[in-house]
Short mmCIF file of C-alpha atoms in Angstrom, two decimals:
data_model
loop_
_atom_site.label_atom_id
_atom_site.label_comp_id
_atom_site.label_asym_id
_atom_site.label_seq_id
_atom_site.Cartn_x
_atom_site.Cartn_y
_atom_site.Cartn_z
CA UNK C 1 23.89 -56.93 8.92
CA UNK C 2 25.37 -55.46 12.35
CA UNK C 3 24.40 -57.81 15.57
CA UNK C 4 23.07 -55.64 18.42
CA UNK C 5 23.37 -57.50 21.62
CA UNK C 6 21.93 -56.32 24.97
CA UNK C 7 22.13 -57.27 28.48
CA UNK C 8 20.47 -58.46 30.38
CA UNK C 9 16.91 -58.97 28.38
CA UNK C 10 15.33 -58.33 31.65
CA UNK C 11 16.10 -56.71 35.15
CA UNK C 12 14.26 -56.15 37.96
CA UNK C 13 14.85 -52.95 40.48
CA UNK C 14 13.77 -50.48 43.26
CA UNK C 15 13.03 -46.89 42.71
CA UNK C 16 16.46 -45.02 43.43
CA UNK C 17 18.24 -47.66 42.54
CA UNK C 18 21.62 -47.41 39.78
CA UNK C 19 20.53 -49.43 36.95
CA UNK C 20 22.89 -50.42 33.36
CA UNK C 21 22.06 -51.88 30.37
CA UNK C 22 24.83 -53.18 28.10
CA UNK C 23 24.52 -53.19 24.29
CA UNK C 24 27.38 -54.87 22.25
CA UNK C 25 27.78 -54.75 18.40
CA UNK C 26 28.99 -57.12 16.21
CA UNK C 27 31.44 -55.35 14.36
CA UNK C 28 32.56 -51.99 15.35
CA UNK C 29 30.21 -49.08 14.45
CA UNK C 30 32.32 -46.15 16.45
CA UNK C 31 29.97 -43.99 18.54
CA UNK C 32 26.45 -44.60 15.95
CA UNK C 33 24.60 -45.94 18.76
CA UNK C 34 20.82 -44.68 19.91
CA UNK C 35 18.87 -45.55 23.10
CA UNK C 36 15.30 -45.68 22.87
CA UNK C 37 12.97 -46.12 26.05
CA UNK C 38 9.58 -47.94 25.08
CA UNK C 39 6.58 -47.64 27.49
CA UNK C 40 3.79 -50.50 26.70
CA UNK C 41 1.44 -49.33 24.47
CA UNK C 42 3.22 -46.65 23.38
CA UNK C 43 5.91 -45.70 20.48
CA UNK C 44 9.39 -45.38 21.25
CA UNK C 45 11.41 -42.16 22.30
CA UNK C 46 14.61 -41.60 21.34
CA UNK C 47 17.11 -41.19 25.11
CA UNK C 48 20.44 -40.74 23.30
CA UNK C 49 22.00 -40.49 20.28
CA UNK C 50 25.86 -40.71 19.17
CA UNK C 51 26.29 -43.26 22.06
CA UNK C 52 26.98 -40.24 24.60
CA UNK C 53 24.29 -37.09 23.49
CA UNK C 54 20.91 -36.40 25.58
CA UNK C 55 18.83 -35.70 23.62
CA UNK C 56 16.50 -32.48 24.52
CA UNK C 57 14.12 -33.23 27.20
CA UNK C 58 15.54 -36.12 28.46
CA UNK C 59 16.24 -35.82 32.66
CA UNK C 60 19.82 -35.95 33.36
CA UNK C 61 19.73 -39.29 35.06
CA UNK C 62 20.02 -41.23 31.92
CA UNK C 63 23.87 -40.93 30.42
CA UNK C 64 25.30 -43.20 27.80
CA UNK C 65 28.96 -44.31 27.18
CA UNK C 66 31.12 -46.73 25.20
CA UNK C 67 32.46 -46.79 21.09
CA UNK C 68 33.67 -49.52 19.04
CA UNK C 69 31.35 -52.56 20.06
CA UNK C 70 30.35 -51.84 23.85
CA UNK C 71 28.26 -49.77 25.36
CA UNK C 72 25.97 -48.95 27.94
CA UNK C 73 23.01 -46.75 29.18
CA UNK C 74 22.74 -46.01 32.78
CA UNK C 75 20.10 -44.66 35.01
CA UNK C 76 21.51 -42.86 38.18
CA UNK C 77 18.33 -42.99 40.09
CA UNK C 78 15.46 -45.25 38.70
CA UNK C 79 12.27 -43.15 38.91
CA UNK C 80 8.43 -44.83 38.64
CA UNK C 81 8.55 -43.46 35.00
CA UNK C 82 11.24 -45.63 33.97
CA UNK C 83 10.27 -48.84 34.36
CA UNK C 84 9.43 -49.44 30.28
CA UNK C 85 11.62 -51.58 28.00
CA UNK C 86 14.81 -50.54 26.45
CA UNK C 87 16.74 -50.50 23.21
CA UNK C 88 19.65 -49.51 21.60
CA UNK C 89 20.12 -49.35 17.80
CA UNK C 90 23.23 -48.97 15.24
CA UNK C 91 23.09 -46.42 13.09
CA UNK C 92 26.47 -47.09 11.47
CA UNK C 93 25.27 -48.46 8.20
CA UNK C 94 21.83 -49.72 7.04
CA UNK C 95 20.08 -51.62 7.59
CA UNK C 96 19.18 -50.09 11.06
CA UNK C 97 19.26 -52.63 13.85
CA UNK C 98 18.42 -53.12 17.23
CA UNK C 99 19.26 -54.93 20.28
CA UNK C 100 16.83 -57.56 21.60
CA UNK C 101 15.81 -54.57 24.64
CA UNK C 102 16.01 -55.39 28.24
CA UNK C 103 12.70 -54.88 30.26
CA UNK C 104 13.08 -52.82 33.31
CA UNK C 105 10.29 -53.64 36.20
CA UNK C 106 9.93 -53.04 39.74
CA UNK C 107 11.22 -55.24 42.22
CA UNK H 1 6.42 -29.53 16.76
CA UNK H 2 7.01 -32.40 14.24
CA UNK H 3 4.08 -34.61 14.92
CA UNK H 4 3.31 -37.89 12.64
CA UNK H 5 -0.01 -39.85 12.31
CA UNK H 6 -0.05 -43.25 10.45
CA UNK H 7 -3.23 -44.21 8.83
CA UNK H 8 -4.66 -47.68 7.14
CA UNK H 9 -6.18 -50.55 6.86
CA UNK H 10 -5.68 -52.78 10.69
CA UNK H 11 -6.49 -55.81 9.00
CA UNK H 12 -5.35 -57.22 5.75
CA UNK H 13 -5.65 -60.92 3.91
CA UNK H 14 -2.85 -62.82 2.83
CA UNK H 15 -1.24 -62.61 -0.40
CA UNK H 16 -2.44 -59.22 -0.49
CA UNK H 17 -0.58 -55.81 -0.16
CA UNK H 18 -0.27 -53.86 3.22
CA UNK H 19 -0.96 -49.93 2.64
CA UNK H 20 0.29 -47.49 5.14
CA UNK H 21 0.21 -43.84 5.18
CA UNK H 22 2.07 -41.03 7.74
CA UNK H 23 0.82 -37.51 7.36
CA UNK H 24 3.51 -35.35 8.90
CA UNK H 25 3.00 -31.95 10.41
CA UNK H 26 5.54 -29.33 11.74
CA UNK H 27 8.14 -30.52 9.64
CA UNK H 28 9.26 -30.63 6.14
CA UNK H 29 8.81 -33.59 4.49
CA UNK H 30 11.22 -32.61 0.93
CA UNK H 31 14.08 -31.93 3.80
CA UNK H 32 14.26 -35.06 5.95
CA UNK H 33 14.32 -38.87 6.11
CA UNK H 34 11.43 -40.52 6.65
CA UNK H 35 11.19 -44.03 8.16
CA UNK H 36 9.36 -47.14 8.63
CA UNK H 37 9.67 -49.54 11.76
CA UNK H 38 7.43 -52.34 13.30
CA UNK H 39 7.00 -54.18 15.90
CA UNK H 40 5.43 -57.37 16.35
CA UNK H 41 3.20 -58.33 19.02
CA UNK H 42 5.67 -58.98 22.34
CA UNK H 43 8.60 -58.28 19.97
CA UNK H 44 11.15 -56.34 19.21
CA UNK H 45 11.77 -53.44 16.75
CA UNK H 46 12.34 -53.82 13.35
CA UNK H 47 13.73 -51.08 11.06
CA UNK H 48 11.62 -51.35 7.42
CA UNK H 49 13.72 -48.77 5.83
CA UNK H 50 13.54 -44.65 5.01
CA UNK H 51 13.24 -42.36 2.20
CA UNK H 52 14.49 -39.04 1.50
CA UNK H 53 12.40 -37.08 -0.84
CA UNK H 54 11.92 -39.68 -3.64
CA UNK H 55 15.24 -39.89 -4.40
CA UNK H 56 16.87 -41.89 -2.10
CA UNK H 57 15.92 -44.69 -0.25
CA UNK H 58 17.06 -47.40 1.82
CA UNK H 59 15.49 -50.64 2.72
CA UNK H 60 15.90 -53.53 4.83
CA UNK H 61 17.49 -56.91 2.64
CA UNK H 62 14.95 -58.71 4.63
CA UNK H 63 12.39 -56.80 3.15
CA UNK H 64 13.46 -55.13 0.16
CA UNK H 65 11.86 -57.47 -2.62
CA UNK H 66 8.66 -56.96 -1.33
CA UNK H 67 8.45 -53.22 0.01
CA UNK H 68 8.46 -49.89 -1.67
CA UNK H 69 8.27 -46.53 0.82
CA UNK H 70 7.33 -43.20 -0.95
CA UNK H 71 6.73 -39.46 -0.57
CA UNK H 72 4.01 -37.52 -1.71
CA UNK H 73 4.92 -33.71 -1.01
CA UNK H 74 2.08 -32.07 -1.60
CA UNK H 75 0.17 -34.03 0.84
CA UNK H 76 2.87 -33.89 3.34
CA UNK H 77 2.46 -37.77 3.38
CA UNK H 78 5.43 -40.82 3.25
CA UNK H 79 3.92 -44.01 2.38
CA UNK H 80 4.90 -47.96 2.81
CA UNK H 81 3.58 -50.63 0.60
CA UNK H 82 4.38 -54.25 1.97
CA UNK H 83 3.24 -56.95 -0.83
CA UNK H 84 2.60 -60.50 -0.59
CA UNK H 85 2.06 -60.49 3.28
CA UNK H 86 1.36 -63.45 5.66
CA UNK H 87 0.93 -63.64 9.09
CA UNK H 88 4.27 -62.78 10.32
CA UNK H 89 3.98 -59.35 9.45
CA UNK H 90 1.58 -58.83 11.63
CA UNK H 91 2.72 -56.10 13.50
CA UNK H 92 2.32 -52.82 15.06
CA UNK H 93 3.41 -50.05 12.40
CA UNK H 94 5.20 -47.18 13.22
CA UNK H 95 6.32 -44.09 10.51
CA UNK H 96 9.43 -42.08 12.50
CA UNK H 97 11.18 -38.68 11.07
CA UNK H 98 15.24 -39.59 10.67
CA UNK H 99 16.63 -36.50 12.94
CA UNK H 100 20.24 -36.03 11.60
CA UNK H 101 22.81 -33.92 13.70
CA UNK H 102 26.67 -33.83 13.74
CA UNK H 103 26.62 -36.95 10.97
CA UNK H 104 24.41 -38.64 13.52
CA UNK H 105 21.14 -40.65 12.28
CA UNK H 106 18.37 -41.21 14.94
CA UNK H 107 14.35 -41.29 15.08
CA UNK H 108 13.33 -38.54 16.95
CA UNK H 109 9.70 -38.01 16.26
CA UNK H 110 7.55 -41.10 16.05
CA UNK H 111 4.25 -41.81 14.96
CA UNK H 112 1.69 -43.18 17.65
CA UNK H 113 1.76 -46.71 15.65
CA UNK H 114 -1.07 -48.55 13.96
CA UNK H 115 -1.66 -52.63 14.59
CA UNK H 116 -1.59 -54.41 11.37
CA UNK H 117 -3.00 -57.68 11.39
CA UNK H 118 -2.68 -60.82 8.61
CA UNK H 119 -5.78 -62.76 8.22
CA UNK H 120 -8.00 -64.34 6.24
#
């Protein structure tokens, strides 16, 4: 199975502030790489697909880079409505799996 | 708009078999892939496996000798049967459609999840 590693597993910030996540693969998996947000309570909602696309709906603050083993997701401007937990998941081959997520909370 | 609604028993004994239903709506369920994922309590996700359309499906290796996911078109319905449970799989439950675009694979509609819990 392909290892999905994030970074940090938690992070505190301030609205406004620049905020990335890393995510790092085990073995290469090119650009098959999803970001999820996850609000408590609630089920998860896909951010970005093929390590790079928003997907429709999403505000423009949230980009995604990297291929091979390392990437990132980065929000430009945290907003209230961000603070939630985040993961990213390989898609490269089954089975599907996801990084540990990093919790995002205010400072 | 694709929505998906899982449906079952919350509480189930060990030993015994864990029943889950989705009912999907807005979508069609002979055309896509069809997951299962769950999340324990203050855990992380796990990916159960997906089916498309009876004939193909793909399951996790940490799962695969007890689970079996199916489709029932006419109900509009995907299914996941989880035997011989215990208490760590105890989880919340959630049934996702597989979007697929440019030979990319990602859950883009997602069931509000169902808690599942092992005990006697």
């Amino acid at each position: 199975d392909i290892q999905m590693t994030q970074s940090p597993s938690s992070l505190s910030a301030s609205v406004g502030d620049r905020v990335t996540i890393t995510c790092r693969a085990s073995q290469s998996i090119s650009t098959y790489l999803n970001w999820y947000q996850q609000k408590v309570g609630r089920a998860p909602k896909l951010l970005i697909y093929g390590a790079s696309t928003l997907q429709g709906g999403v505000p423009s603050r949230f980009s995604g880079s990297g291929s091979g083993t390392d990437f990132s997701l980065t929000i430009s401007s945290l907003q209230p409505e961000d603070f939630a937990t985040y993961y990213c998941q390989q898609s490269y081959e089954t089975p599907l799996t996801f990084g540990g997520g990093t919790k995002v909370d205010i400072k | 708009q694709v929505q998906l609604q899982e449906s079952g028993p919350g509480l189930v004994k060990p030993s015994e078999t864990l029943s889950l239903t989705c009912t999907v709506s807005g979508a069609s369920i002979s055309s896509d892939y069809w997951s299962w994922v769950r999340q324990p309590p203050g855990k992380g996700l796990e990916w159960i496996g997906y089916i498309y359309y009876n004939v193909n499906t793909h399951y996790n290796p940490s799962l695969k000798s007890r689970v079996t996911i199916s489709v029932d078109t006419s109900k509009k319905q995907f299914s996941l049967k989880l035997r011989s449970v215990t208490a760590a799989d105890t989880a919340v439950y959630y049934c996702a459609r597989e979007g697929r675009y440019s030979g990319y694979d990602f859950a883009d509609f997602w069931g509000q999840g169902t808690l599942v819990t092992v005990s006697s």
